[in-house]
Short mmCIF file of C-alpha atoms in Angstrom, two decimals:
data_model
loop_
_atom_site.label_atom_id
_atom_site.label_comp_id
_atom_site.label_asym_id
_atom_site.label_seq_id
_atom_site.Cartn_x
_atom_site.Cartn_y
_atom_site.Cartn_z
CA MET A 20 111.59 120.06 74.88
CA THR A 21 115.16 120.78 75.99
CA LEU A 22 116.20 119.37 79.37
CA VAL A 23 118.76 120.31 81.98
CA PRO A 24 120.00 118.10 84.83
CA PHE A 25 117.61 117.91 87.77
CA PRO A 26 118.68 116.60 91.18
CA HIS A 27 117.30 113.66 93.13
CA ALA A 28 115.29 114.27 96.29
CA THR A 29 116.75 113.00 99.51
CA ARG A 30 115.49 113.29 103.07
CA SER A 31 117.81 116.26 103.54
CA GLY A 32 116.56 118.02 100.42
CA VAL A 33 117.61 118.01 96.76
CA SER A 34 121.02 116.70 95.77
CA ARG A 35 122.79 117.18 92.44
CA ASP A 36 123.11 113.48 91.70
CA ASP A 37 119.68 113.20 90.18
CA MET A 38 119.46 111.84 86.66
CA ALA A 39 115.97 113.18 86.10
CA ALA A 40 115.49 116.39 84.14
CA LEU A 41 113.79 119.71 84.60
CA PRO A 42 112.77 121.52 81.42
CA ARG A 43 114.94 124.45 80.38
CA ALA A 44 113.44 127.92 80.56
CA PRO A 45 112.12 129.08 77.16
CA LEU A 46 114.19 131.81 75.51
CA THR A 47 111.40 133.04 73.27
CA GLN A 48 107.61 133.15 73.20
CA GLU A 49 107.64 130.40 70.57
CA GLU A 50 109.62 128.09 72.87
CA THR A 51 106.89 128.29 75.53
CA GLY A 52 104.67 126.33 73.15
CA LEU A 53 101.80 128.66 74.03
CA PRO A 54 99.81 130.82 71.61
CA ALA A 55 100.91 134.46 71.59
CA SER A 56 97.29 135.54 72.08
CA PHE A 57 97.04 133.51 75.30
CA LEU A 58 100.25 135.00 76.69
CA VAL A 59 99.11 138.53 75.85
CA GLU A 60 95.82 137.94 77.64
CA LEU A 61 97.62 136.46 80.66
CA CYS A 62 100.03 139.38 80.88
CA ALA A 63 97.21 141.92 80.61
CA LYS A 64 95.17 140.14 83.31
CA VAL A 65 98.17 140.05 85.64
CA MET A 66 98.58 143.80 85.26
CA PHE A 67 94.83 144.43 85.56
CA GLN A 68 93.99 142.12 88.48
CA LEU A 69 97.19 142.28 90.51
CA GLY A 70 98.29 145.79 89.67
CA LEU A 71 101.78 144.63 88.69
CA THR A 72 103.62 146.95 86.33
CA ARG A 73 107.36 146.31 86.61
CA LEU A 74 108.95 143.94 84.15
CA THR A 75 110.58 141.92 86.94
CA GLU A 76 107.25 141.60 88.77
CA LEU A 77 105.48 140.41 85.64
CA SER A 78 108.27 137.93 84.99
CA GLN A 79 108.05 136.47 88.50
CA GLN A 80 104.27 136.19 88.44
CA MET A 81 104.12 134.54 85.02
CA CYS A 82 107.20 132.35 85.71
CA LEU A 83 108.70 133.41 82.39
CA SER A 84 112.02 135.08 81.78
CA ALA A 85 112.12 138.86 81.63
CA ALA A 86 113.22 138.61 78.00
CA VAL A 87 110.08 136.67 77.03
CA VAL A 88 107.79 139.00 79.00
CA GLU A 89 109.47 142.06 77.52
CA SER A 90 108.83 140.77 74.00
CA LEU A 91 105.16 140.37 74.94
CA CYS A 92 105.02 143.90 76.31
CA GLN A 93 106.66 145.26 73.17
CA PHE A 94 103.94 143.61 71.09
CA MET A 95 101.29 145.00 73.45
CA ARG A 96 102.80 148.48 73.01
CA ARG A 97 102.41 148.20 69.26
CA GLU A 98 98.79 147.16 69.79
CA ALA A 99 98.26 150.18 72.11
CA LEU A 100 97.47 147.91 75.08
CA VAL A 101 100.33 149.12 77.32
CA GLU A 102 102.73 152.03 77.48
CA VAL A 103 106.10 152.52 79.13
CA VAL A 104 105.86 154.88 82.11
CA ARG A 105 109.40 154.52 83.42
CA ARG A 106 112.83 153.19 82.43
CA GLY A 107 115.54 152.63 85.01
CA GLN A 108 119.28 152.42 84.73
CA HIS A 109 119.39 148.75 83.71
CA GLU A 110 117.57 146.78 81.07
CA ALA A 111 115.18 144.94 83.42
CA ASP A 112 114.11 148.09 85.27
CA VAL A 113 111.14 148.93 83.07
CA GLN A 114 107.66 149.85 84.21
CA TYR A 115 104.58 149.40 82.04
CA GLU A 116 100.99 150.50 82.45
CA LEU A 117 97.81 149.44 80.72
CA THR A 118 96.29 152.03 78.42
CA GLN A 119 92.58 152.79 78.64
CA GLY A 120 92.01 150.40 75.75
CA GLY A 121 94.22 147.84 77.41
CA ARG A 122 92.21 148.02 80.64
CA LEU A 123 88.97 147.47 78.75
CA ARG A 124 90.41 144.43 76.97
CA ALA A 125 91.91 143.05 80.21
CA ALA A 126 88.56 143.42 81.97
CA GLU A 127 86.86 141.55 79.13
CA TRP A 128 89.44 138.74 79.24
CA SER A 129 89.17 138.53 83.03
CA SER A 130 85.40 138.15 82.85
CA ARG A 131 85.89 134.97 80.82
CA ASN A 132 88.86 133.55 82.70
CA GLN A 133 90.35 134.97 85.90
CA TYR A 134 93.46 132.79 85.91
CA VAL A 135 96.51 134.97 86.63
CA GLY A 136 99.03 132.41 87.87
CA PRO A 137 102.21 131.11 86.24
CA ALA A 138 102.04 130.50 82.50
CA PRO A 139 100.88 126.93 81.78
CA VAL A 140 102.82 124.30 79.87
CA THR A 141 101.48 122.39 76.90
CA LEU A 142 99.85 118.98 77.20
CA GLU A 143 102.59 117.56 74.97
CA ALA A 144 105.33 118.91 77.25
CA TYR A 145 103.53 117.55 80.32
CA THR A 146 103.13 114.09 78.79
CA GLU A 147 106.81 113.97 77.80
CA GLN A 148 107.93 115.05 81.25
CA VAL A 149 105.75 112.51 83.08
CA ARG A 150 107.12 109.72 80.93
CA SER A 151 110.70 110.83 81.51
CA GLN A 152 110.26 110.57 85.30
CA SER A 153 107.93 107.54 85.29
CA ILE A 154 107.20 105.65 88.47
CA THR A 155 107.98 102.49 86.52
CA GLN A 156 111.66 103.50 86.60
CA GLN A 157 111.70 102.98 90.38
CA GLN A 158 113.17 99.59 91.30
CA PHE A 159 113.55 98.32 94.85
CA SER A 160 115.73 95.52 96.15
CA ILE A 161 114.99 93.52 99.26
CA THR A 162 117.68 95.55 101.02
CA ASP A 163 116.04 98.85 100.00
CA VAL A 164 112.60 97.75 101.15
CA HIS A 165 113.67 96.36 104.51
CA ALA A 166 115.74 99.50 105.18
CA ALA A 167 112.76 101.74 104.41
CA LEU A 168 110.04 99.74 106.17
CA GLY A 169 112.04 97.85 108.78
CA GLU A 170 111.38 100.31 111.60
CA LEU A 171 107.62 99.81 111.22
CA ASN A 172 107.93 96.41 112.94
CA LEU A 173 105.79 94.65 110.34
CA PRO A 174 105.78 90.90 109.65
CA GLN A 175 108.49 90.15 107.13
CA SER A 176 106.00 88.50 104.76
CA TRP A 177 104.05 91.79 104.50
CA VAL A 178 107.21 93.76 103.78
CA ASP A 179 108.32 91.34 101.07
CA GLN A 180 104.92 91.39 99.38
CA LEU A 181 104.83 95.20 99.40
CA GLY A 182 108.32 95.49 97.95
CA THR A 183 107.50 93.09 95.15
CA ALA A 184 104.25 94.91 94.41
CA MET A 185 105.94 98.31 94.25
CA ASN A 186 108.52 96.94 91.82
CA SER A 187 105.74 96.02 89.40
CA ALA A 188 104.14 99.51 89.53
CA ARG A 189 100.78 97.74 89.14
CA PRO A 190 97.72 98.39 91.36
CA ILE A 191 97.81 97.02 94.90
CA LEU A 192 94.87 95.87 97.02
CA LEU A 193 95.38 95.86 100.79
CA TYR A 194 92.51 94.08 102.50
CA GLY A 195 91.79 92.85 106.01
CA PRO A 196 89.88 93.66 109.21
CA ALA A 197 89.31 97.18 110.51
CA GLY A 198 92.22 98.44 112.58
CA ALA A 199 94.79 96.14 110.99
CA GLY A 200 96.79 99.14 109.75
CA LYS A 201 95.97 99.13 106.04
CA THR A 202 95.79 102.93 105.75
CA PHE A 203 99.02 103.39 107.68
CA LEU A 204 100.70 100.73 105.57
CA ALA A 205 99.50 102.31 102.31
CA ALA A 206 100.75 105.75 103.36
CA SER A 207 104.07 104.22 104.48
CA LEU A 208 104.80 103.17 100.90
CA GLN A 209 105.99 106.73 100.28
CA ARG A 210 109.11 105.75 102.25
CA LEU A 211 110.11 103.72 99.21
CA LEU A 212 109.78 106.54 96.69
CA ARG A 213 113.03 108.12 95.57
CA GLY A 214 113.89 111.16 93.54
CA SER A 215 112.22 114.41 92.64
CA VAL A 216 109.73 115.07 89.89
CA ALA A 217 108.77 118.22 88.02
CA VAL A 218 105.11 119.23 88.40
CA PRO A 219 103.66 122.07 86.28
CA HIS A 220 101.66 124.83 87.88
CA ALA A 221 99.10 124.40 85.10
CA ILE A 222 98.66 123.02 81.60
CA LEU A 223 96.87 124.48 78.59
CA VAL A 224 94.58 122.18 76.59
CA HIS A 225 92.54 123.51 73.65
CA GLY A 226 92.81 127.02 75.07
CA GLU A 227 91.61 125.97 78.56
CA VAL A 228 93.74 126.26 81.72
CA ILE A 229 93.93 123.24 84.06
CA ARG A 230 95.64 123.73 87.40
CA VAL A 231 97.84 120.78 88.34
CA PHE A 232 100.20 121.83 91.14
CA ASP A 233 98.48 121.46 94.52
CA PRO A 234 100.45 122.48 97.63
CA HIS A 235 98.29 120.13 99.70
CA TRP A 236 99.67 117.07 97.88
CA HIS A 237 102.86 118.28 96.22
CA ARG A 238 105.76 118.74 98.64
CA THR A 239 108.21 121.13 97.05
CA HIS A 240 112.00 121.18 96.90
CA PRO A 241 113.93 124.41 96.33
CA VAL A 242 115.85 124.62 93.07
CA PRO A 243 119.59 124.50 93.87
CA THR A 244 121.33 127.87 93.68
CA GLY A 245 123.53 126.75 90.81
CA PHE A 246 120.50 126.36 88.58
CA VAL A 247 119.32 129.94 89.00
CA THR A 248 120.96 132.83 87.21
CA SER A 249 119.96 136.41 86.64
CA ALA A 250 116.45 137.27 85.49
CA LEU A 251 117.71 138.17 82.01
CA ASP A 252 119.93 135.13 81.43
CA SER A 253 117.73 132.14 80.65
CA ARG A 254 120.32 129.96 78.96
CA ALA A 255 120.88 127.69 81.98
CA ARG A 256 117.78 128.39 84.04
CA PRO A 257 115.20 125.70 84.74
CA ASP A 258 111.70 126.50 83.55
CA ALA A 259 109.94 128.15 86.52
CA ARG A 260 106.59 126.95 85.23
CA TRP A 261 107.58 123.57 86.67
CA VAL A 262 107.89 122.98 90.42
CA PRO A 263 110.49 120.45 91.72
CA CYS A 264 108.62 118.18 94.15
CA MET A 265 108.93 114.90 95.96
CA ARG A 266 106.99 112.13 94.26
CA PRO A 267 103.35 112.83 95.19
CA VAL A 268 101.21 110.74 97.50
CA VAL A 269 97.53 111.60 97.06
CA ILE A 270 95.00 110.03 99.45
CA SER A 271 91.24 109.91 98.99
CA GLY A 272 88.71 108.16 101.22
CA GLY A 273 84.98 107.79 101.62
CA GLU A 274 84.35 111.16 99.99
CA LEU A 275 85.53 109.92 96.59
CA THR A 276 82.93 109.97 93.81
CA LEU A 277 83.05 109.26 90.09
CA GLU A 278 82.59 112.99 89.41
CA MET A 279 85.79 113.75 91.36
CA LEU A 280 87.74 111.71 88.81
CA ASP A 281 86.79 114.18 86.07
CA LEU A 282 87.98 117.73 85.53
CA SER A 283 86.43 120.21 87.96
CA PHE A 284 85.42 123.48 86.30
CA ASP A 285 85.13 126.64 88.40
CA ALA A 286 82.49 128.65 86.56
CA ARG A 287 83.28 131.80 88.54
CA ALA A 288 87.03 131.67 87.93
CA GLY A 289 86.77 130.24 84.42
CA TYR A 290 89.40 127.48 84.64
CA TYR A 291 89.73 123.82 85.64
CA GLU A 292 91.20 121.88 88.56
CA ALA A 293 92.90 118.57 87.79
CA PRO A 294 91.36 115.43 89.36
CA PRO A 295 93.28 113.62 92.14
CA HIS A 296 94.74 110.85 89.97
CA PHE A 297 96.06 113.53 87.58
CA LYS A 298 97.87 115.18 90.51
CA ALA A 299 99.22 111.80 91.63
CA ASN A 300 101.13 111.13 88.40
CA ASN A 301 104.67 109.79 89.02
CA GLY A 302 103.67 108.82 92.56
CA LEU A 303 100.98 107.05 94.60
CA PHE A 304 97.21 107.41 94.57
CA ILE A 305 95.69 105.77 97.66
CA VAL A 306 91.97 105.02 97.76
CA ASP A 307 91.26 104.45 101.44
CA ASP A 308 88.17 102.71 102.86
CA LEU A 309 87.15 101.30 99.51
CA GLY A 310 83.50 100.29 99.85
CA ARG A 311 82.51 103.27 102.02
CA GLN A 312 82.12 105.65 99.09
CA ARG A 313 78.66 106.69 97.94
CA VAL A 314 79.44 104.99 94.62
CA GLN A 315 79.55 101.20 94.43
CA PRO A 316 83.05 99.69 94.45
CA GLN A 317 82.32 97.96 91.14
CA GLU A 318 81.51 101.29 89.46
CA LEU A 319 84.60 102.94 90.93
CA MET A 320 86.85 100.11 89.83
CA ASN A 321 85.33 99.92 86.36
CA ARG A 322 86.33 103.56 85.93
CA TRP A 323 89.98 102.50 86.14
CA ILE A 324 90.02 99.37 83.99
CA VAL A 325 91.27 101.17 80.86
CA PRO A 326 93.79 103.41 82.71
CA MET A 327 95.25 100.44 84.56
CA GLU A 328 95.57 98.40 81.38
CA HIS A 329 96.98 101.08 79.06
CA ARG A 330 98.54 103.53 81.59
CA HIS A 331 96.64 106.52 80.23
CA ASP A 332 93.28 108.13 80.91
CA TYR A 333 90.88 110.36 79.01
CA LEU A 334 89.37 113.60 80.33
CA MET A 335 86.74 115.85 78.79
CA LEU A 336 86.41 119.63 78.69
CA ARG A 337 83.05 121.37 79.06
CA ASN A 338 82.95 122.02 75.30
CA GLY A 339 83.17 118.29 74.62
CA GLY A 340 86.86 118.27 73.77
CA LYS A 341 88.49 115.01 74.87
CA PHE A 342 92.19 114.55 75.52
CA GLN A 343 94.56 111.90 76.83
CA ILE A 344 96.75 112.17 79.93
CA PRO A 345 99.33 109.75 81.35
CA PHE A 346 98.18 107.40 84.12
CA ASP A 347 101.65 106.94 85.57
CA LEU A 348 101.09 106.03 89.20
CA VAL A 349 100.78 103.15 91.62
CA LEU A 350 97.12 102.81 92.53
CA VAL A 351 96.65 101.48 96.08
CA PHE A 352 93.27 100.36 97.42
CA ALA A 353 92.68 99.75 101.15
CA THR A 354 89.47 97.98 102.13
CA ASN A 355 87.77 95.85 104.78
CA LEU A 356 86.05 93.87 102.02
CA LYS A 357 87.28 90.61 100.56
CA PRO A 358 88.60 90.77 96.98
CA THR A 359 85.70 88.68 95.69
CA GLU A 360 83.23 91.22 97.10
CA LEU A 361 84.72 94.10 95.14
CA SER A 362 84.43 93.28 91.48
CA ASP A 363 84.53 90.59 88.84
CA GLY A 364 87.48 88.54 87.69
CA ALA A 365 88.38 90.94 84.88
CA PHE A 366 89.15 93.71 87.33
CA LEU A 367 90.78 91.50 89.95
CA ARG A 368 93.15 90.21 87.30
CA ARG A 369 94.28 93.77 86.57
CA LEU A 370 94.88 94.52 90.23
CA GLY A 371 98.07 92.51 90.11
CA HIS A 372 98.79 92.35 93.84
CA LYS A 373 96.29 91.42 96.57
CA ILE A 374 97.88 91.57 100.02
CA LYS A 375 96.04 90.54 103.17
CA VAL A 376 96.81 92.77 106.16
CA GLY A 377 95.52 90.91 109.16
CA HIS A 378 96.25 90.11 112.77
CA LEU A 379 99.77 90.58 114.05
CA PRO A 380 101.94 87.89 115.59
CA GLU A 381 102.72 88.67 119.21
CA PRO A 382 106.41 89.63 118.69
CA CYS A 383 105.41 92.24 116.08
CA PHE A 384 102.59 93.50 118.28
CA ARG A 385 104.99 93.95 121.20
CA ARG A 386 107.49 95.88 119.06
CA ILE A 387 104.72 98.19 117.85
CA PHE A 388 103.57 98.71 121.45
CA GLU A 389 107.13 99.51 122.53
CA ALA A 390 107.53 101.98 119.63
CA ALA A 391 104.20 103.66 120.54
CA CYS A 392 105.37 104.07 124.14
CA GLU A 393 108.65 105.55 122.96
CA GLN A 394 106.84 108.07 120.75
CA ARG A 395 104.85 109.26 123.78
CA GLY A 396 107.91 109.35 126.05
CA LEU A 397 106.44 106.56 128.16
CA ALA A 398 108.34 103.68 129.74
CA PHE A 399 107.22 100.29 128.44
CA GLU A 400 106.23 98.00 131.33
CA PRO A 401 106.48 94.28 130.45
CA THR A 402 104.31 93.27 133.44
CA ALA A 403 101.48 95.58 132.42
CA TYR A 404 101.84 94.40 128.82
CA GLN A 405 101.45 90.75 129.88
CA HIS A 406 98.40 91.80 131.93
CA LEU A 407 96.89 93.27 128.76
CA LEU A 408 97.49 90.07 126.82
CA GLU A 409 95.93 87.89 129.51
CA ARG A 410 93.04 90.09 130.70
CA GLY A 411 92.32 91.61 127.33
CA HIS A 412 93.26 89.77 124.17
CA ARG A 413 93.18 86.18 125.41
CA ARG A 414 90.24 86.50 127.77
CA ASP A 415 88.07 88.41 125.31
CA HIS A 416 89.41 86.59 122.25
CA LYS A 417 90.47 89.83 120.61
CA PRO A 418 93.09 89.72 117.84
CA MET A 419 96.24 91.83 118.04
CA LEU A 420 95.86 94.72 115.60
CA ALA A 421 98.31 97.45 114.66
CA CYS A 422 95.96 100.26 115.74
CA GLN A 423 95.52 99.08 119.33
CA PRO A 424 98.77 100.25 121.00
CA ARG A 425 98.38 103.85 119.84
CA ASP A 426 94.65 103.95 120.63
CA LEU A 427 94.97 102.41 124.08
CA LEU A 428 97.85 104.71 125.04
CA HIS A 429 95.81 107.72 123.96
CA LEU A 430 92.91 106.66 126.20
CA MET A 431 95.28 105.97 129.09
CA GLY A 432 96.80 109.44 128.75
CA CYS A 433 93.36 111.07 128.79
CA ARG A 434 92.38 109.09 131.89
CA ALA A 435 95.59 109.93 133.74
CA ALA A 436 95.17 113.63 132.99
CA TYR A 437 91.58 113.53 134.23
CA LEU A 438 92.58 111.84 137.49
CA GLY A 439 95.53 114.18 137.94
CA GLN A 440 97.98 111.31 138.24
CA PRO A 441 101.25 110.58 136.43
CA PHE A 442 100.88 108.95 133.04
CA ALA A 443 102.36 105.48 133.36
CA MET A 444 101.72 102.10 131.76
CA THR A 445 99.87 100.46 134.63
CA PRO A 446 97.45 97.51 134.69
CA GLU A 447 94.74 99.77 136.11
CA LEU A 448 94.95 102.31 133.29
CA LEU A 449 95.17 99.51 130.70
CA ASP A 450 92.04 97.88 132.18
CA TRP A 451 90.13 101.16 131.95
CA ALA A 452 91.34 101.88 128.42
CA TRP A 453 90.46 98.37 127.24
CA ALA A 454 86.96 98.56 128.76
CA THR A 455 86.38 101.95 127.14
CA TYR A 456 87.80 100.86 123.80
CA TYR A 457 85.68 97.73 123.48
CA GLY A 458 82.68 98.77 125.58
CA ASN A 459 82.97 95.96 128.13
CA ALA A 460 83.27 96.10 131.91
CA PHE A 461 85.73 93.47 133.02
CA SER A 462 87.82 96.11 134.76
CA ARG A 463 84.83 96.98 136.94
CA GLY A 464 84.56 93.45 138.30
CA GLU A 465 81.57 92.22 136.29
CA SER A 466 81.35 88.65 135.14
CA SER A 467 83.32 87.21 132.28
CA ALA A 468 80.06 86.11 130.66
CA ALA A 469 78.76 89.67 130.68
CA ASP A 470 82.01 90.92 129.14
CA SER A 471 81.84 88.28 126.43
CA HIS A 472 78.24 89.22 125.63
CA GLU A 473 78.97 92.95 125.44
CA THR A 474 81.97 92.57 123.14
CA ASP A 475 80.42 90.04 120.79
CA GLY A 476 81.15 91.08 117.25
CA VAL A 477 82.69 94.44 118.22
CA THR A 478 85.76 95.52 116.33
CA PRO A 479 87.88 98.65 116.84
#
């Protein structure tokens, strides 16, 4: 597979400094790596299902150069599948149309497989590309990590543990009480990811199409203008079958099942959808709320023992064909369970990094509260904050958790809007929000004993 320079992703977009590579556009049908019969079927289905007839339209839909598509159409002309209905003044201005025989064949092919998107890439090309842009190539210094995560106001020990864990590219377990901020912390790890990666629209395995690119998880970057030339000149063009994206961050929660980690076949459409960890290659795959899935945590974790150890996974097609894919990602688990409750020692050893995300020290809690006020355009009131510490946390013996500032401010805003009064950080609104949040009634003048009884064992 020939490569051309591919730029690094930055917060402002894609720069030209990137040392990664985007595959070069194929100049011939043979260079696509795809069987000629598959490309002929795809071209015929595009014409049949989408009604596209111009050479430039076919080229754009199939993400192949006009020269490659024209060679396909010339072959289809010789097979009496298409005919030329119009030629313009320049070489690319050609219009084709399916013959009656071509329409019958296209209808037959569409009944088996309705895929009409960009031409896939081969499994071999995909594997090579994933390895060339591996997440293991990402290295983070203490300066990098503190610059990326510093504004989150986290305890320095958490930040240092996360940075070290990300450098290893091994699985990470974040555990601790509900509301401690594990999910937020896991998602914040994307701040550390640098560079762009190339993600294929689809791959072809044993004649079956598997869709990989998912706009829900893959955030795209435009290809710089300098990389794009005319439709007929493919010598310096990047392969449009690959999409330049930021490193993916795929998140799955309580809905995750073992079946979701296998290929999903759409019987009506006739092609497959890649599982979430496949889409997360070269990035992060976050399993949130581990232990709340319908499958036992031990079963879920056993599914990943081999991928974590060998950095590849095996998937199976409906016809029984089995194939290997890279498992090039940082797997992050977030759970309320203790590590010893999740699995046996064999799995825990492979986790690599177990980081407890617990109660916040007061200085960190205050900084998070101040940041939450700033996000809502609200003035932080030190007196009201001290009232919350005394009448809430210390009186009711409630720990300081990362979720509380945002949640309490939300309740205060709702209450102020209901009462028709200005939204301000006042002791009265904080009392009401605290009572509503924890289900106690200290703000309504009831006894401390009653409050203690009502809040016993309650967590946010």
